[in-house]
PDB file of N, CA and C in Angstrom:
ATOM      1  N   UNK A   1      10.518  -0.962   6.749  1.00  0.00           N
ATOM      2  CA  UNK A   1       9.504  -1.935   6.420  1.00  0.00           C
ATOM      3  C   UNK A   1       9.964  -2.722   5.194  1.00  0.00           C
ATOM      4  N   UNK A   2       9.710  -3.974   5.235  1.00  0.00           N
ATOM      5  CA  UNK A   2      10.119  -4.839   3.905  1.00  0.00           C
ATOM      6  C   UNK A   2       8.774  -5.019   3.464  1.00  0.00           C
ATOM      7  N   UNK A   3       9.243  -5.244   2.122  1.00  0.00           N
ATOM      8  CA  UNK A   3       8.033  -5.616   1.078  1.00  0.00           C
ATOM      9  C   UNK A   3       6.998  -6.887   1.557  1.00  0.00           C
ATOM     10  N   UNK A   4       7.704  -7.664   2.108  1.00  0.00           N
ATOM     11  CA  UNK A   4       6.928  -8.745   2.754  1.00  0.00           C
ATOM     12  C   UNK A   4       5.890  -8.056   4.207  1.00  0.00           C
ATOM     13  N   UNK A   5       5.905  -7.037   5.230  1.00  0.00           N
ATOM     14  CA  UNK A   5       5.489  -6.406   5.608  1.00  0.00           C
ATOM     15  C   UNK A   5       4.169  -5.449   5.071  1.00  0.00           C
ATOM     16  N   UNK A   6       4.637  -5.079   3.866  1.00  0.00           N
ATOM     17  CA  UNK A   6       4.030  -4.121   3.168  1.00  0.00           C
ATOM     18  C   UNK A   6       2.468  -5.134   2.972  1.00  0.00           C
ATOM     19  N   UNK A   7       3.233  -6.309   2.425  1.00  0.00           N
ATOM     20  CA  UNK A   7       1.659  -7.242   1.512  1.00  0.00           C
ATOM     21  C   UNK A   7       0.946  -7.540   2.674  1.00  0.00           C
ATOM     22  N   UNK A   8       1.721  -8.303   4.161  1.00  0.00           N
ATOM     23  CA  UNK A   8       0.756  -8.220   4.958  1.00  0.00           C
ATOM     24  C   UNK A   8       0.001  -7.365   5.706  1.00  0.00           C
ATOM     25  N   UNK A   9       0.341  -6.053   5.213  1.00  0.00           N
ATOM     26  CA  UNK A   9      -0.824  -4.523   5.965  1.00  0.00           C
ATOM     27  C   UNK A   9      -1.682  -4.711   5.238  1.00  0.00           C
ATOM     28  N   UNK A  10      -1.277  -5.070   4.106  1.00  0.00           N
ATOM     29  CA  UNK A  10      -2.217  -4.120   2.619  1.00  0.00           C
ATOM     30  C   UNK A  10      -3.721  -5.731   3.174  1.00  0.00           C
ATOM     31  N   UNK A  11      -2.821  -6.944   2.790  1.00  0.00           N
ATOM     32  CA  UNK A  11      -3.980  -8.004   3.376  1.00  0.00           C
ATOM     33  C   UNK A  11      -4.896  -7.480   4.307  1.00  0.00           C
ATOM     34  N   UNK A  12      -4.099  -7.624   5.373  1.00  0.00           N
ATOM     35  CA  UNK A  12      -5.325  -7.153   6.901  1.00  0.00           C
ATOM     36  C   UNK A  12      -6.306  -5.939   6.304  1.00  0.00           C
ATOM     37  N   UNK A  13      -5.551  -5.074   5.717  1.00  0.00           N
ATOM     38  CA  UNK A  13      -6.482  -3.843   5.271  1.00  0.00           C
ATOM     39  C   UNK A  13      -7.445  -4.541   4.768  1.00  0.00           C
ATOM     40  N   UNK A  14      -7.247  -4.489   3.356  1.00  0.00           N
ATOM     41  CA  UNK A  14      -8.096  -4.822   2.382  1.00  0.00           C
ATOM     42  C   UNK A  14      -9.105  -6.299   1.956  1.00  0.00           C
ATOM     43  N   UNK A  15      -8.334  -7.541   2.687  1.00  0.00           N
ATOM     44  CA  UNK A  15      -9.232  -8.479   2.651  1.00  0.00           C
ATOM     45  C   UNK A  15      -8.252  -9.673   2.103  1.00  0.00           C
ATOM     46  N   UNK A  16      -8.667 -10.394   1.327  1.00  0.00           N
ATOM     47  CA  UNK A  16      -7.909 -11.667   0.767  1.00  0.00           C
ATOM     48  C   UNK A  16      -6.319 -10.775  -0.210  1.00  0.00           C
ATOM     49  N   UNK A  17      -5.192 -11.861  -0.311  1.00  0.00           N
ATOM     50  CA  UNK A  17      -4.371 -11.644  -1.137  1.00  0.00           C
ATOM     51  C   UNK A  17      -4.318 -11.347  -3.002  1.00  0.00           C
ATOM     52  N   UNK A  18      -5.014 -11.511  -3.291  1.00  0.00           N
ATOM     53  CA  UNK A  18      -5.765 -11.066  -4.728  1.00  0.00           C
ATOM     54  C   UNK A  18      -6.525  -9.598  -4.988  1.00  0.00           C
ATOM     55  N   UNK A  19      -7.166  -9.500  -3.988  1.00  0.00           N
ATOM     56  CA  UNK A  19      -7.498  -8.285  -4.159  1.00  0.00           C
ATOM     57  C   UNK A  19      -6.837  -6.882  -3.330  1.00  0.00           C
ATOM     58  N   UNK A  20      -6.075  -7.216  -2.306  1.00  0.00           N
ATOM     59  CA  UNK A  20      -5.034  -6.617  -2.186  1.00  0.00           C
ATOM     60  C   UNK A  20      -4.044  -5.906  -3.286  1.00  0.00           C
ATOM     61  N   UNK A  21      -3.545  -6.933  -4.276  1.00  0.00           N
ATOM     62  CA  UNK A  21      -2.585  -7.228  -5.453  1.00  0.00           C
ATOM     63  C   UNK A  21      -3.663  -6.646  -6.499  1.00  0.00           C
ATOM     64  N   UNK A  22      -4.662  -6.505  -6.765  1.00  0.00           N
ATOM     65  CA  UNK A  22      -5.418  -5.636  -7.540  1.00  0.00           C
ATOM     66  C   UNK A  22      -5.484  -4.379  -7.512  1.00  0.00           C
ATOM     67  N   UNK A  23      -5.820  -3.871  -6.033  1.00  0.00           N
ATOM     68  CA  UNK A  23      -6.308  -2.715  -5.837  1.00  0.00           C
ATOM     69  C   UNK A  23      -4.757  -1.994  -5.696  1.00  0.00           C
ATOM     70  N   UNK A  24      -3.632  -2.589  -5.633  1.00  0.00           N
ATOM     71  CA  UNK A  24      -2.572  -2.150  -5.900  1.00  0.00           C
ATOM     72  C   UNK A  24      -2.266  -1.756  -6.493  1.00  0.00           C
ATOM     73  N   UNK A  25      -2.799  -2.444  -7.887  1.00  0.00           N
ATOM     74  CA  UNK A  25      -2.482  -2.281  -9.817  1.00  0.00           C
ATOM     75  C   UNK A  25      -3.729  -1.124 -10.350  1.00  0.00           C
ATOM     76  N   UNK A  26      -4.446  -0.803  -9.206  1.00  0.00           N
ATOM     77  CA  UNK A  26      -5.213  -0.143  -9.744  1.00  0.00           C
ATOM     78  C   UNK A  26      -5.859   1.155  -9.640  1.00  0.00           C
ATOM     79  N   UNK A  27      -5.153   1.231  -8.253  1.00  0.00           N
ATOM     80  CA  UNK A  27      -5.896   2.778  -7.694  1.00  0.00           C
ATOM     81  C   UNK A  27      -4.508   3.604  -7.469  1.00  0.00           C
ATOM     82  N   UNK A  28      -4.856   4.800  -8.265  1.00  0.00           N
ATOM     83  CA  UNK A  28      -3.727   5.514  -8.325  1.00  0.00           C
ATOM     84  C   UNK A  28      -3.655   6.636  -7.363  1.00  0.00           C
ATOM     85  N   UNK A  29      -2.632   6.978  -6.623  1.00  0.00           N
ATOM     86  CA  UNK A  29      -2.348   7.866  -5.829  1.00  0.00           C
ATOM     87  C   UNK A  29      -1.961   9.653  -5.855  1.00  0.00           C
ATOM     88  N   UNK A  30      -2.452  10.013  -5.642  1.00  0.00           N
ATOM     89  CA  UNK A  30      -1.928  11.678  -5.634  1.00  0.00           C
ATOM     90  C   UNK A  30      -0.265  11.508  -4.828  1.00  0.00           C
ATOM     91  N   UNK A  31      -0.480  11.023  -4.116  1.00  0.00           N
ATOM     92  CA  UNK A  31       0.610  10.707  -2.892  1.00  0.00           C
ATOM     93  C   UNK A  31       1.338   9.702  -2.797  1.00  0.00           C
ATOM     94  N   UNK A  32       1.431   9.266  -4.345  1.00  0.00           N
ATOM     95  CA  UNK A  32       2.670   8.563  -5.344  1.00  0.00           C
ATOM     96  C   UNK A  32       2.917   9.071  -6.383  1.00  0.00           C
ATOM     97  N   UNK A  33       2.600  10.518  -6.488  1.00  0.00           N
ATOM     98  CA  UNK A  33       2.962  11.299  -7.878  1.00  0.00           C
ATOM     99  C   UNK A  33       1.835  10.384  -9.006  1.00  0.00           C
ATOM    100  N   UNK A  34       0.922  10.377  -8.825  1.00  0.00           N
ATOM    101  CA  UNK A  34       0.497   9.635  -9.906  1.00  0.00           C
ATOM    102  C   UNK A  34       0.120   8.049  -9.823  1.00  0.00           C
ATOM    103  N   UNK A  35       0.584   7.030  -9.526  1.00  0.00           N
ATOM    104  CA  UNK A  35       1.375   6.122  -9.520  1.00  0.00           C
ATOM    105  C   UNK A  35       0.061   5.096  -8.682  1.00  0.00           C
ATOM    106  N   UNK A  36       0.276   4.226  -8.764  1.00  0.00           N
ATOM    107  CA  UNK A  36      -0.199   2.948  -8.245  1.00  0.00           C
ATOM    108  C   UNK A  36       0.843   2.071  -7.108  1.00  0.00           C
ATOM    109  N   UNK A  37       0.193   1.615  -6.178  1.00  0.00           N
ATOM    110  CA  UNK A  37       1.474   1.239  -5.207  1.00  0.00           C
ATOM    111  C   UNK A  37       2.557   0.517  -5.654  1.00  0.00           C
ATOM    112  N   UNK A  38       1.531  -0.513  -6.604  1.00  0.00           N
ATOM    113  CA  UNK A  38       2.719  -1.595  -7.385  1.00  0.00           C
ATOM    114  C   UNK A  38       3.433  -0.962  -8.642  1.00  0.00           C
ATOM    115  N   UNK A  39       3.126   0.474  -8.836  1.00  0.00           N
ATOM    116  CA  UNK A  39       3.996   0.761  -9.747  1.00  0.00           C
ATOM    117  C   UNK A  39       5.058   1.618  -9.107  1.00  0.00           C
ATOM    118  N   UNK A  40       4.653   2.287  -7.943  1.00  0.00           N
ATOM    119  CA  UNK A  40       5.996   3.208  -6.974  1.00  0.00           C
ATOM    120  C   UNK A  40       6.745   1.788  -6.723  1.00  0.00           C
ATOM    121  N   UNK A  41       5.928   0.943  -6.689  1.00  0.00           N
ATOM    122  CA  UNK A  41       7.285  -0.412  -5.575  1.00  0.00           C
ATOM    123  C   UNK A  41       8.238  -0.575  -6.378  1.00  0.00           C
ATOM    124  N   UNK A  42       7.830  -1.267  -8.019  1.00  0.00           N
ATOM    125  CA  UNK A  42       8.725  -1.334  -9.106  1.00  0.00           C
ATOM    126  C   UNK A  42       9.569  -0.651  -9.555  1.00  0.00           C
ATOM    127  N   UNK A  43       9.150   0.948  -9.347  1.00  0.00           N
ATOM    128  CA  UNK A  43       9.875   2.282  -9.975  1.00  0.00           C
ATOM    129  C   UNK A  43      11.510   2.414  -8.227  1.00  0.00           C
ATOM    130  N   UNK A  44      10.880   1.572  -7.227  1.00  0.00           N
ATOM    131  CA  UNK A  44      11.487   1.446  -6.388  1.00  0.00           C
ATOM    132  C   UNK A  44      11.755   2.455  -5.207  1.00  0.00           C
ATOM    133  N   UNK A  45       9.994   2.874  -5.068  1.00  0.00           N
ATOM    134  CA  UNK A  45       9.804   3.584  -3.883  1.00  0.00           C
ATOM    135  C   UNK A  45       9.742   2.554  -2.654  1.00  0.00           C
ATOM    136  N   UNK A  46      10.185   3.208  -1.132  1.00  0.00           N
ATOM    137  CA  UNK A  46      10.501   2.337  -0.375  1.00  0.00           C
ATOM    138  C   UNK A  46       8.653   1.548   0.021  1.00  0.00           C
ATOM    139  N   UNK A  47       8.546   0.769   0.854  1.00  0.00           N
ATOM    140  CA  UNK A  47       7.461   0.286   1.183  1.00  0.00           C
ATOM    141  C   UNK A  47       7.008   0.967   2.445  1.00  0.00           C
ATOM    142  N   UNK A  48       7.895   1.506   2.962  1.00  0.00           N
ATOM    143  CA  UNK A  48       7.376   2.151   3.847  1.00  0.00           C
ATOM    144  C   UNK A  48       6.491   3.717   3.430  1.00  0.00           C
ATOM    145  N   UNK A  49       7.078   4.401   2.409  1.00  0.00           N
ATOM    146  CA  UNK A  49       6.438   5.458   1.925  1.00  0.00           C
ATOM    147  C   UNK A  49       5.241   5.001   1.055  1.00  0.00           C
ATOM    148  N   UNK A  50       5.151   3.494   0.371  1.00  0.00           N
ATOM    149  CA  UNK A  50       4.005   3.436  -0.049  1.00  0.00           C
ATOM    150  C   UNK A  50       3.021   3.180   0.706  1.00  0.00           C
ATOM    151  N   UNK A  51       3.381   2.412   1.766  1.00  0.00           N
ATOM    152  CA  UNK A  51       2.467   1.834   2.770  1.00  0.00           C
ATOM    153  C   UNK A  51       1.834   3.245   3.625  1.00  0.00           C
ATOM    154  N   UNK A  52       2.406   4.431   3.697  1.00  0.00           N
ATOM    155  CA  UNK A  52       1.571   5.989   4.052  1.00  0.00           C
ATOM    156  C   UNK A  52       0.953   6.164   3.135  1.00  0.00           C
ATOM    157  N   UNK A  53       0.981   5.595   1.950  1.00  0.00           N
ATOM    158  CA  UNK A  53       0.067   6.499   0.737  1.00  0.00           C
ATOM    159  C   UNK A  53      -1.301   5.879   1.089  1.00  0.00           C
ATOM    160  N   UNK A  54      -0.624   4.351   0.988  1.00  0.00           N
ATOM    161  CA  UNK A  54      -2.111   3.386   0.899  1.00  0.00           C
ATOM    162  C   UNK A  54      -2.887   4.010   2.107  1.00  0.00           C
ATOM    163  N   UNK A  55      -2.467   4.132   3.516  1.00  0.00           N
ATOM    164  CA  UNK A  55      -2.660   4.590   4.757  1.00  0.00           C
ATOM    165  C   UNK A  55      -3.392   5.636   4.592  1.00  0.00           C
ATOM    166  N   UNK A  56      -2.695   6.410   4.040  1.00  0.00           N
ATOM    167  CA  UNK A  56      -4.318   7.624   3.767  1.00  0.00           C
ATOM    168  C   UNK A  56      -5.343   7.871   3.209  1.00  0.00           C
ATOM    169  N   UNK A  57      -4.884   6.926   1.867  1.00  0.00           N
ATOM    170  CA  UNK A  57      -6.244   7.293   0.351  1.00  0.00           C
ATOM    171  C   UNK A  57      -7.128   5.739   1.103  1.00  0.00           C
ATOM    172  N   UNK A  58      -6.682   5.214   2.479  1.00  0.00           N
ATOM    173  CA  UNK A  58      -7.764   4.081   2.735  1.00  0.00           C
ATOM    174  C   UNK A  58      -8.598   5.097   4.254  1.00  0.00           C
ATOM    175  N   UNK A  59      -8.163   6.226   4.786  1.00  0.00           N
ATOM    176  CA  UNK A  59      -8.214   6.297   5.709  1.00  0.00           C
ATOM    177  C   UNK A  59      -8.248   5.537   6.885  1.00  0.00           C
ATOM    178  N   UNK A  60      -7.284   4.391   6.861  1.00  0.00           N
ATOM    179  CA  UNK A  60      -7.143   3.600   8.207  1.00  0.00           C
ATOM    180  C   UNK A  60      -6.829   4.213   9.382  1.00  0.00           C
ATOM    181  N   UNK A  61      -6.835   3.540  10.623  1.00  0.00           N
ATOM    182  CA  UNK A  61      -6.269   4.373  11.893  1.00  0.00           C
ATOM    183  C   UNK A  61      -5.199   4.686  12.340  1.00  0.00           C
ATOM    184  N   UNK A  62      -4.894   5.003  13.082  1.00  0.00           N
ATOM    185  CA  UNK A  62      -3.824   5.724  13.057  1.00  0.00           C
ATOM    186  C   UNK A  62      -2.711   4.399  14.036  1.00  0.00           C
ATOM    187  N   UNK A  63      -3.453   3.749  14.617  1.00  0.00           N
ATOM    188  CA  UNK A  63      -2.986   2.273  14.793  1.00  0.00           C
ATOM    189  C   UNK A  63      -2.510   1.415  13.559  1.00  0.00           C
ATOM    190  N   UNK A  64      -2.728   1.930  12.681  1.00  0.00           N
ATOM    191  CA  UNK A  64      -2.700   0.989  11.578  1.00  0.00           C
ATOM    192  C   UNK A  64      -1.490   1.746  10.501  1.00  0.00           C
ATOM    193  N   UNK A  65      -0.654   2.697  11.469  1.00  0.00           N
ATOM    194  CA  UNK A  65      -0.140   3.823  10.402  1.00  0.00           C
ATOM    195  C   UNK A  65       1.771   2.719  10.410  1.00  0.00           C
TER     196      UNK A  65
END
């Protein structure tokens, strides 16, 4: 998955591009060690392992995995 991939799940998920990019910076994960998506991306976790984190702490479907 590329990062450009990643922003458009997190969109469809979550709603407009801003708050996507918020809730990124802001909700921290057990299942990023800690971490916030946009801070695993930076620290240079892949997007595909963040995009499972987001995937679970949102409980989306499994269509959506």
């Amino acid at each position: 998955m590329r990062h450009t991939e990643f922003w458009e799940r997190m969109e469809q998920a979550l709603g407009s591009s801003a708050y996507a990019r918020h809730w990124s910076e802001q909700q921290v994960m057990a299942a990023l060690g800690g971490r916030t998506a946009a801070e695993a991306l930076a620290e240079g976790e892949t997007p595909k392992v963040v995009w499972r984190a987001v995937w679970e702490t949102l409980e989306l479907p499994a269509s959506e995995r």
